[in-house]
C-alpha cells in the first residue's frame, strides 16, 4: 500500500479536503502525517530517519485538511502517527517517545530514568524559547522594533550555551546526538531563514553545536534549503501558505 500512496502522489503533494483516503498502513511500517515545513513534524521525521524506521509520509494541507484526517485526529495536528493496527498517536514529544520505545534499536533517550527526566525537563524549558521563533519574524514583517525580543532570545541562548559549557560535551546529552538535540534542532535550522543567525554570535558552544548538528545524516535528510524555507514562509506571511512550495 505504500506503493499505492506514492504512485498516486509521487511528489508527496499535500492531501487536502476532498482527497481520497490513503490505503492502510503497510505491515512492518508506520505512517507519519506531516507538513513539509512544520518544525514539530520535523521532530518526528528526524527520529524516524535517525532510527532507520520503515515509514511512509502523508503531507497534510493544514489550511484545508481532509475530512478523513480529522476523523483520525480531531485536533488536526501534525505530526500524527498511524500504525498498521490503526492506532493513532500525536503531539511531537509523544510521537517521538513512542517511536523510541516501540523501535528500541538505536535508543535516543538515555537508559537512566533520571537522565531521561532531565531531557524532558530541558524540553519543557525549551518550549518557552519556541515562541520567539514566531514572534520575532511576525513583528519584523509589521515593521516593529524587535531589539527587545532579540535580546531576550540571546539570553535564552546564553542559558543553553552554559548547559553545554557545564556538560563539556558536543551535544546536550553527551558526545553523541540524543533525543533532546533532535527536539530542539528544527528551530535552530530556521534561524538563518528568519535572519536570526547572529543571535548565536556570543554563544560559541551553542554555535558549535549547530554546526555539528548540521552534519548529521538525519538532519541532512529532513532539511530544506534556506531559499525553499524563505519561499514557503513568504507565502505563509502573506496569508496564502503554499504547503507544496518547491515541489
PDB file of C-alpha atoms in Angstrom:
ATOM      1  CA  UNK A   1       0.000   0.000   0.000  1.00  0.00           C
ATOM      2  CA  UNK A   2       2.958   2.349   0.446  1.00  0.00           C
ATOM      3  CA  UNK A   3       3.498   1.908  -3.289  1.00  0.00           C
ATOM      4  CA  UNK A   4      -0.142   2.817  -3.936  1.00  0.00           C
ATOM      5  CA  UNK A   5       0.133   6.033  -1.904  1.00  0.00           C
ATOM      6  CA  UNK A   6       3.340   7.077  -3.642  1.00  0.00           C
ATOM      7  CA  UNK A   7       2.162   6.085  -7.123  1.00  0.00           C
ATOM      8  CA  UNK A   8      -0.883   8.304  -6.672  1.00  0.00           C
ATOM      9  CA  UNK A   9       1.155  11.086  -5.114  1.00  0.00           C
ATOM     10  CA  UNK A  10       4.739  10.570  -6.281  1.00  0.00           C
ATOM     11  CA  UNK A  11       5.856  14.084  -5.312  1.00  0.00           C
ATOM     12  CA  UNK A  12       4.276  13.847  -1.859  1.00  0.00           C
ATOM     13  CA  UNK A  13       1.921  16.746  -2.543  1.00  0.00           C
ATOM     14  CA  UNK A  14      -0.293  17.769   0.355  1.00  0.00           C
ATOM     15  CA  UNK A  15      -3.599  15.974   0.839  1.00  0.00           C
ATOM     16  CA  UNK A  16      -6.469  18.420   1.249  1.00  0.00           C
ATOM     17  CA  UNK A  17     -10.226  18.456   1.681  1.00  0.00           C
ATOM     18  CA  UNK A  18     -11.771  16.060  -0.829  1.00  0.00           C
ATOM     19  CA  UNK A  19      -8.574  13.993  -1.215  1.00  0.00           C
ATOM     20  CA  UNK A  20      -9.035  10.237  -1.370  1.00  0.00           C
ATOM     21  CA  UNK A  21      -8.326   8.322   1.820  1.00  0.00           C
ATOM     22  CA  UNK A  22      -4.865   6.742   1.594  1.00  0.00           C
ATOM     23  CA  UNK A  23      -4.694   2.954   1.793  1.00  0.00           C
ATOM     24  CA  UNK A  24      -3.990   1.113   5.047  1.00  0.00           C
ATOM     25  CA  UNK A  25      -0.565   1.341   6.663  1.00  0.00           C
ATOM     26  CA  UNK A  26       1.664  -1.478   5.419  1.00  0.00           C
ATOM     27  CA  UNK A  27       2.553  -4.239   7.868  1.00  0.00           C
ATOM     28  CA  UNK A  28       6.018  -3.692   9.350  1.00  0.00           C
ATOM     29  CA  UNK A  29       5.820   0.033   8.624  1.00  0.00           C
ATOM     30  CA  UNK A  30       4.416   3.153  10.274  1.00  0.00           C
ATOM     31  CA  UNK A  31       2.817   6.225   8.725  1.00  0.00           C
ATOM     32  CA  UNK A  32       3.570   9.833   9.561  1.00  0.00           C
ATOM     33  CA  UNK A  33       1.050  12.562   8.767  1.00  0.00           C
ATOM     34  CA  UNK A  34       3.224  15.619   8.362  1.00  0.00           C
ATOM     35  CA  UNK A  35       3.650  19.038   6.774  1.00  0.00           C
ATOM     36  CA  UNK A  36       6.902  19.659   4.951  1.00  0.00           C
ATOM     37  CA  UNK A  37       7.750  22.933   6.702  1.00  0.00           C
ATOM     38  CA  UNK A  38       6.415  22.242  10.205  1.00  0.00           C
ATOM     39  CA  UNK A  39       9.240  22.168  12.802  1.00  0.00           C
ATOM     40  CA  UNK A  40       7.146  19.990  15.138  1.00  0.00           C
ATOM     41  CA  UNK A  41       6.532  17.402  12.400  1.00  0.00           C
ATOM     42  CA  UNK A  42      10.241  17.592  11.533  1.00  0.00           C
ATOM     43  CA  UNK A  43      10.987  16.287  15.033  1.00  0.00           C
ATOM     44  CA  UNK A  44       9.215  13.031  14.163  1.00  0.00           C
ATOM     45  CA  UNK A  45      10.884  12.868  10.737  1.00  0.00           C
ATOM     46  CA  UNK A  46      14.293  13.283  12.397  1.00  0.00           C
ATOM     47  CA  UNK A  47      13.593  10.402  14.792  1.00  0.00           C
ATOM     48  CA  UNK A  48      12.251   8.147  12.015  1.00  0.00           C
ATOM     49  CA  UNK A  49      15.384   8.813   9.954  1.00  0.00           C
ATOM     50  CA  UNK A  50      17.845   8.581  12.836  1.00  0.00           C
ATOM     51  CA  UNK A  51      16.441   5.211  13.930  1.00  0.00           C
ATOM     52  CA  UNK A  52      16.067   3.843  10.397  1.00  0.00           C
ATOM     53  CA  UNK A  53      12.352   3.097  10.866  1.00  0.00           C
ATOM     54  CA  UNK A  54      10.436   1.953   7.785  1.00  0.00           C
ATOM     55  CA  UNK A  55       7.729   4.546   7.196  1.00  0.00           C
ATOM     56  CA  UNK A  56       5.717   6.470   4.662  1.00  0.00           C
ATOM     57  CA  UNK A  57       4.715  10.122   4.844  1.00  0.00           C
ATOM     58  CA  UNK A  58       1.381  11.729   4.041  1.00  0.00           C
ATOM     59  CA  UNK A  59       1.613  15.523   3.916  1.00  0.00           C
ATOM     60  CA  UNK A  60      -1.455  17.451   5.042  1.00  0.00           C
ATOM     61  CA  UNK A  61      -2.667  20.858   3.870  1.00  0.00           C
ATOM     62  CA  UNK A  62      -3.138  22.475   7.280  1.00  0.00           C
ATOM     63  CA  UNK A  63      -5.440  25.217   5.952  1.00  0.00           C
ATOM     64  CA  UNK A  64      -7.780  22.813   4.175  1.00  0.00           C
ATOM     65  CA  UNK A  65      -7.492  19.477   5.978  1.00  0.00           C
ATOM     66  CA  UNK A  66      -9.003  16.282   4.544  1.00  0.00           C
ATOM     67  CA  UNK A  67     -12.121  15.159   6.370  1.00  0.00           C
ATOM     68  CA  UNK A  68     -10.682  11.671   6.927  1.00  0.00           C
ATOM     69  CA  UNK A  69      -7.629  13.161   8.668  1.00  0.00           C
ATOM     70  CA  UNK A  70      -9.872  14.963  11.178  1.00  0.00           C
ATOM     71  CA  UNK A  71     -11.553  11.625  11.910  1.00  0.00           C
ATOM     72  CA  UNK A  72      -8.131  10.110  12.725  1.00  0.00           C
ATOM     73  CA  UNK A  73      -7.035  13.138  14.761  1.00  0.00           C
ATOM     74  CA  UNK A  74      -9.893  15.528  15.648  1.00  0.00           C
ATOM     75  CA  UNK A  75      -7.319  18.182  16.659  1.00  0.00           C
ATOM     76  CA  UNK A  76      -5.962  18.162  13.105  1.00  0.00           C
ATOM     77  CA  UNK A  77      -2.364  18.331  14.324  1.00  0.00           C
ATOM     78  CA  UNK A  78       0.881  17.184  12.757  1.00  0.00           C
ATOM     79  CA  UNK A  79       2.868  15.146  13.477  1.00  0.00           C
ATOM     80  CA  UNK A  80       0.405  12.290  13.780  1.00  0.00           C
ATOM     81  CA  UNK A  81       1.485   8.648  13.623  1.00  0.00           C
ATOM     82  CA  UNK A  82      -0.671   5.744  12.474  1.00  0.00           C
ATOM     83  CA  UNK A  83       0.231   2.081  12.970  1.00  0.00           C
ATOM     84  CA  UNK A  84      -0.874  -0.878  10.787  1.00  0.00           C
ATOM     85  CA  UNK A  85      -3.392  -1.665  13.584  1.00  0.00           C
ATOM     86  CA  UNK A  86      -4.968   1.788  13.100  1.00  0.00           C
ATOM     87  CA  UNK A  87      -3.591   3.177  16.378  1.00  0.00           C
ATOM     88  CA  UNK A  88      -3.116   6.955  16.234  1.00  0.00           C
ATOM     89  CA  UNK A  89      -0.539   8.934  18.250  1.00  0.00           C
ATOM     90  CA  UNK A  90       0.023  12.696  18.134  1.00  0.00           C
ATOM     91  CA  UNK A  91       1.867  15.648  19.787  1.00  0.00           C
ATOM     92  CA  UNK A  92       5.532  15.810  18.770  1.00  0.00           C
ATOM     93  CA  UNK A  93       7.230  14.830  22.079  1.00  0.00           C
ATOM     94  CA  UNK A  94       4.750  11.948  22.498  1.00  0.00           C
ATOM     95  CA  UNK A  95       5.190  10.649  18.932  1.00  0.00           C
ATOM     96  CA  UNK A  96       8.980  10.748  19.310  1.00  0.00           C
ATOM     97  CA  UNK A  97       8.987   8.956  22.654  1.00  0.00           C
ATOM     98  CA  UNK A  98       6.590   6.353  21.223  1.00  0.00           C
ATOM     99  CA  UNK A  99       8.953   5.707  18.298  1.00  0.00           C
ATOM    100  CA  UNK A 100      11.911   5.371  20.664  1.00  0.00           C
ATOM    101  CA  UNK A 101      10.054   2.812  22.801  1.00  0.00           C
ATOM    102  CA  UNK A 102       8.472   0.748  20.026  1.00  0.00           C
ATOM    103  CA  UNK A 103      11.670   0.623  17.952  1.00  0.00           C
ATOM    104  CA  UNK A 104      14.325   0.028  20.633  1.00  0.00           C
ATOM    105  CA  UNK A 105      17.245  -0.270  18.212  1.00  0.00           C
ATOM    106  CA  UNK A 106      19.475   2.806  18.483  1.00  0.00           C
ATOM    107  CA  UNK A 107      17.767   4.334  21.517  1.00  0.00           C
ATOM    108  CA  UNK A 108      17.714   8.137  21.507  1.00  0.00           C
ATOM    109  CA  UNK A 109      16.567   8.649  25.088  1.00  0.00           C
ATOM    110  CA  UNK A 110      19.123   7.793  27.802  1.00  0.00           C
ATOM    111  CA  UNK A 111      18.512   4.484  29.602  1.00  0.00           C
ATOM    112  CA  UNK A 112      18.752   6.119  33.052  1.00  0.00           C
ATOM    113  CA  UNK A 113      15.294   7.277  34.250  1.00  0.00           C
ATOM    114  CA  UNK A 114      16.922  10.357  35.817  1.00  0.00           C
ATOM    115  CA  UNK A 115      18.806  11.308  32.630  1.00  0.00           C
ATOM    116  CA  UNK A 116      15.578  10.810  30.636  1.00  0.00           C
ATOM    117  CA  UNK A 117      13.687  13.022  33.106  1.00  0.00           C
ATOM    118  CA  UNK A 118      16.429  15.670  32.740  1.00  0.00           C
ATOM    119  CA  UNK A 119      15.919  15.704  28.961  1.00  0.00           C
ATOM    120  CA  UNK A 120      12.163  16.064  29.408  1.00  0.00           C
ATOM    121  CA  UNK A 121      12.667  18.936  31.856  1.00  0.00           C
ATOM    122  CA  UNK A 122      15.019  20.606  29.406  1.00  0.00           C
ATOM    123  CA  UNK A 123      12.451  20.203  26.633  1.00  0.00           C
ATOM    124  CA  UNK A 124       9.857  21.817  28.888  1.00  0.00           C
ATOM    125  CA  UNK A 125      12.206  24.778  29.387  1.00  0.00           C
ATOM    126  CA  UNK A 126      12.923  24.952  25.653  1.00  0.00           C
ATOM    127  CA  UNK A 127       9.173  25.158  24.946  1.00  0.00           C
ATOM    128  CA  UNK A 128       9.382  28.677  26.448  1.00  0.00           C
ATOM    129  CA  UNK A 129      12.010  29.638  23.834  1.00  0.00           C
ATOM    130  CA  UNK A 130       9.972  28.455  20.819  1.00  0.00           C
ATOM    131  CA  UNK A 131       7.528  31.432  20.742  1.00  0.00           C
ATOM    132  CA  UNK A 132      10.435  33.778  19.905  1.00  0.00           C
ATOM    133  CA  UNK A 133      10.927  31.979  16.583  1.00  0.00           C
ATOM    134  CA  UNK A 134       7.414  33.091  15.662  1.00  0.00           C
ATOM    135  CA  UNK A 135       7.071  36.428  17.467  1.00  0.00           C
ATOM    136  CA  UNK A 136      10.244  37.995  16.054  1.00  0.00           C
ATOM    137  CA  UNK A 137       9.549  37.311  12.324  1.00  0.00           C
ATOM    138  CA  UNK A 138       5.884  38.344  12.759  1.00  0.00           C
ATOM    139  CA  UNK A 139       6.901  41.647  14.394  1.00  0.00           C
ATOM    140  CA  UNK A 140       9.614  42.230  11.772  1.00  0.00           C
ATOM    141  CA  UNK A 141       7.067  41.767   8.982  1.00  0.00           C
ATOM    142  CA  UNK A 142       4.964  44.517  10.573  1.00  0.00           C
ATOM    143  CA  UNK A 143       7.996  46.819  10.749  1.00  0.00           C
ATOM    144  CA  UNK A 144       8.040  46.757  14.561  1.00  0.00           C
ATOM    145  CA  UNK A 145      11.123  47.172  16.738  1.00  0.00           C
ATOM    146  CA  UNK A 146      12.324  43.677  17.680  1.00  0.00           C
ATOM    147  CA  UNK A 147      15.512  44.620  19.551  1.00  0.00           C
ATOM    148  CA  UNK A 148      13.925  43.744  22.924  1.00  0.00           C
ATOM    149  CA  UNK A 149      12.719  40.358  21.722  1.00  0.00           C
ATOM    150  CA  UNK A 150      16.121  39.616  20.197  1.00  0.00           C
ATOM    151  CA  UNK A 151      17.832  40.465  23.488  1.00  0.00           C
ATOM    152  CA  UNK A 152      15.527  38.041  25.289  1.00  0.00           C
ATOM    153  CA  UNK A 153      16.268  35.320  22.731  1.00  0.00           C
ATOM    154  CA  UNK A 154      20.013  35.891  23.126  1.00  0.00           C
ATOM    155  CA  UNK A 155      19.596  35.493  26.874  1.00  0.00           C
ATOM    156  CA  UNK A 156      17.825  32.142  26.342  1.00  0.00           C
ATOM    157  CA  UNK A 157      20.652  31.067  24.026  1.00  0.00           C
ATOM    158  CA  UNK A 158      23.210  32.084  26.663  1.00  0.00           C
ATOM    159  CA  UNK A 159      21.495  29.709  29.125  1.00  0.00           C
ATOM    160  CA  UNK A 160      21.639  26.858  26.599  1.00  0.00           C
ATOM    161  CA  UNK A 161      25.275  27.685  25.888  1.00  0.00           C
ATOM    162  CA  UNK A 162      26.015  27.433  29.605  1.00  0.00           C
ATOM    163  CA  UNK A 163      24.460  23.945  29.655  1.00  0.00           C
ATOM    164  CA  UNK A 164      26.962  22.795  27.025  1.00  0.00           C
ATOM    165  CA  UNK A 165      29.873  24.512  28.795  1.00  0.00           C
ATOM    166  CA  UNK A 166      28.952  22.797  32.077  1.00  0.00           C
ATOM    167  CA  UNK A 167      28.494  19.409  30.432  1.00  0.00           C
ATOM    168  CA  UNK A 168      31.775  19.775  28.491  1.00  0.00           C
ATOM    169  CA  UNK A 169      30.137  17.845  25.646  1.00  0.00           C
ATOM    170  CA  UNK A 170      29.347  18.425  21.957  1.00  0.00           C
ATOM    171  CA  UNK A 171      25.655  17.658  22.377  1.00  0.00           C
ATOM    172  CA  UNK A 172      23.076  18.211  25.102  1.00  0.00           C
ATOM    173  CA  UNK A 173      23.016  14.552  26.148  1.00  0.00           C
ATOM    174  CA  UNK A 174      26.741  13.862  25.836  1.00  0.00           C
ATOM    175  CA  UNK A 175      29.118  13.315  22.921  1.00  0.00           C
ATOM    176  CA  UNK A 176      26.554  11.780  20.591  1.00  0.00           C
ATOM    177  CA  UNK A 177      23.149  13.059  19.462  1.00  0.00           C
ATOM    178  CA  UNK A 178      20.227  12.094  21.696  1.00  0.00           C
ATOM    179  CA  UNK A 179      16.511  12.900  21.740  1.00  0.00           C
ATOM    180  CA  UNK A 180      16.823  16.411  23.198  1.00  0.00           C
ATOM    181  CA  UNK A 181      19.093  17.504  20.332  1.00  0.00           C
ATOM    182  CA  UNK A 182      16.548  16.389  17.741  1.00  0.00           C
ATOM    183  CA  UNK A 183      13.703  18.034  19.684  1.00  0.00           C
ATOM    184  CA  UNK A 184      15.474  21.411  19.609  1.00  0.00           C
ATOM    185  CA  UNK A 185      17.126  21.300  16.210  1.00  0.00           C
ATOM    186  CA  UNK A 186      14.223  22.232  13.850  1.00  0.00           C
ATOM    187  CA  UNK A 187      14.017  25.710  15.374  1.00  0.00           C
ATOM    188  CA  UNK A 188      17.750  26.361  15.065  1.00  0.00           C
ATOM    189  CA  UNK A 189      17.584  25.173  11.459  1.00  0.00           C
ATOM    190  CA  UNK A 190      15.284  28.127  10.762  1.00  0.00           C
ATOM    191  CA  UNK A 191      17.490  30.850  12.336  1.00  0.00           C
ATOM    192  CA  UNK A 192      19.051  31.819   9.015  1.00  0.00           C
ATOM    193  CA  UNK A 193      15.638  31.819   7.338  1.00  0.00           C
ATOM    194  CA  UNK A 194      14.419  34.454   9.821  1.00  0.00           C
ATOM    195  CA  UNK A 195      17.716  36.414   9.812  1.00  0.00           C
ATOM    196  CA  UNK A 196      18.365  35.458  13.429  1.00  0.00           C
ATOM    197  CA  UNK A 197      21.649  33.560  12.997  1.00  0.00           C
ATOM    198  CA  UNK A 198      23.578  36.496  14.508  1.00  0.00           C
ATOM    199  CA  UNK A 199      21.829  35.735  17.831  1.00  0.00           C
ATOM    200  CA  UNK A 200      24.350  32.885  18.184  1.00  0.00           C
ATOM    201  CA  UNK A 201      27.401  35.154  17.839  1.00  0.00           C
ATOM    202  CA  UNK A 202      28.071  35.374  21.572  1.00  0.00           C
ATOM    203  CA  UNK A 203      27.379  31.697  22.350  1.00  0.00           C
ATOM    204  CA  UNK A 204      30.374  29.807  20.959  1.00  0.00           C
ATOM    205  CA  UNK A 205      29.459  26.331  22.256  1.00  0.00           C
ATOM    206  CA  UNK A 206      25.862  26.583  21.062  1.00  0.00           C
ATOM    207  CA  UNK A 207      27.054  27.777  17.651  1.00  0.00           C
ATOM    208  CA  UNK A 208      29.445  24.794  17.507  1.00  0.00           C
ATOM    209  CA  UNK A 209      26.503  22.536  18.425  1.00  0.00           C
ATOM    210  CA  UNK A 210      24.501  23.858  15.441  1.00  0.00           C
ATOM    211  CA  UNK A 211      27.479  23.159  13.156  1.00  0.00           C
ATOM    212  CA  UNK A 212      27.787  19.573  14.459  1.00  0.00           C
ATOM    213  CA  UNK A 213      24.027  19.018  14.119  1.00  0.00           C
ATOM    214  CA  UNK A 214      24.063  20.270  10.516  1.00  0.00           C
ATOM    215  CA  UNK A 215      26.416  17.389   9.622  1.00  0.00           C
ATOM    216  CA  UNK A 216      24.102  14.690  11.000  1.00  0.00           C
ATOM    217  CA  UNK A 217      22.630  12.361   8.303  1.00  0.00           C
ATOM    218  CA  UNK A 218      19.071  12.565   9.739  1.00  0.00           C
ATOM    219  CA  UNK A 219      19.276  16.378   9.774  1.00  0.00           C
ATOM    220  CA  UNK A 220      20.519  16.427   6.168  1.00  0.00           C
ATOM    221  CA  UNK A 221      17.692  14.068   5.141  1.00  0.00           C
ATOM    222  CA  UNK A 222      14.924  16.236   6.604  1.00  0.00           C
ATOM    223  CA  UNK A 223      16.043  19.795   5.916  1.00  0.00           C
ATOM    224  CA  UNK A 224      15.147  22.224   3.126  1.00  0.00           C
ATOM    225  CA  UNK A 225      17.381  24.850   1.589  1.00  0.00           C
ATOM    226  CA  UNK A 226      17.208  28.364   3.056  1.00  0.00           C
ATOM    227  CA  UNK A 227      15.689  29.585  -0.233  1.00  0.00           C
ATOM    228  CA  UNK A 228      12.929  26.953  -0.099  1.00  0.00           C
ATOM    229  CA  UNK A 229      12.128  27.832   3.507  1.00  0.00           C
ATOM    230  CA  UNK A 230      12.085  31.548   2.681  1.00  0.00           C
ATOM    231  CA  UNK A 231       9.796  30.933  -0.283  1.00  0.00           C
ATOM    232  CA  UNK A 232       7.333  28.991   1.861  1.00  0.00           C
ATOM    233  CA  UNK A 233       7.374  31.456   4.772  1.00  0.00           C
ATOM    234  CA  UNK A 234       6.773  34.327   2.342  1.00  0.00           C
ATOM    235  CA  UNK A 235       3.556  32.648   1.149  1.00  0.00           C
ATOM    236  CA  UNK A 236       2.686  31.894   4.793  1.00  0.00           C
ATOM    237  CA  UNK A 237       3.183  35.501   5.955  1.00  0.00           C
ATOM    238  CA  UNK A 238       1.054  36.713   3.041  1.00  0.00           C
ATOM    239  CA  UNK A 239      -1.793  34.526   4.329  1.00  0.00           C
ATOM    240  CA  UNK A 240      -1.737  32.087   1.424  1.00  0.00           C
ATOM    241  CA  UNK A 241       0.564  29.291   2.620  1.00  0.00           C
ATOM    242  CA  UNK A 242       1.824  27.112  -0.245  1.00  0.00           C
ATOM    243  CA  UNK A 243       2.446  23.786   1.511  1.00  0.00           C
ATOM    244  CA  UNK A 244       3.764  22.319  -1.745  1.00  0.00           C
ATOM    245  CA  UNK A 245       6.257  25.119  -2.371  1.00  0.00           C
ATOM    246  CA  UNK A 246       9.317  23.860  -4.246  1.00  0.00           C
ATOM    247  CA  UNK A 247       7.796  20.569  -5.409  1.00  0.00           C
TER     248      UNK A 247
END
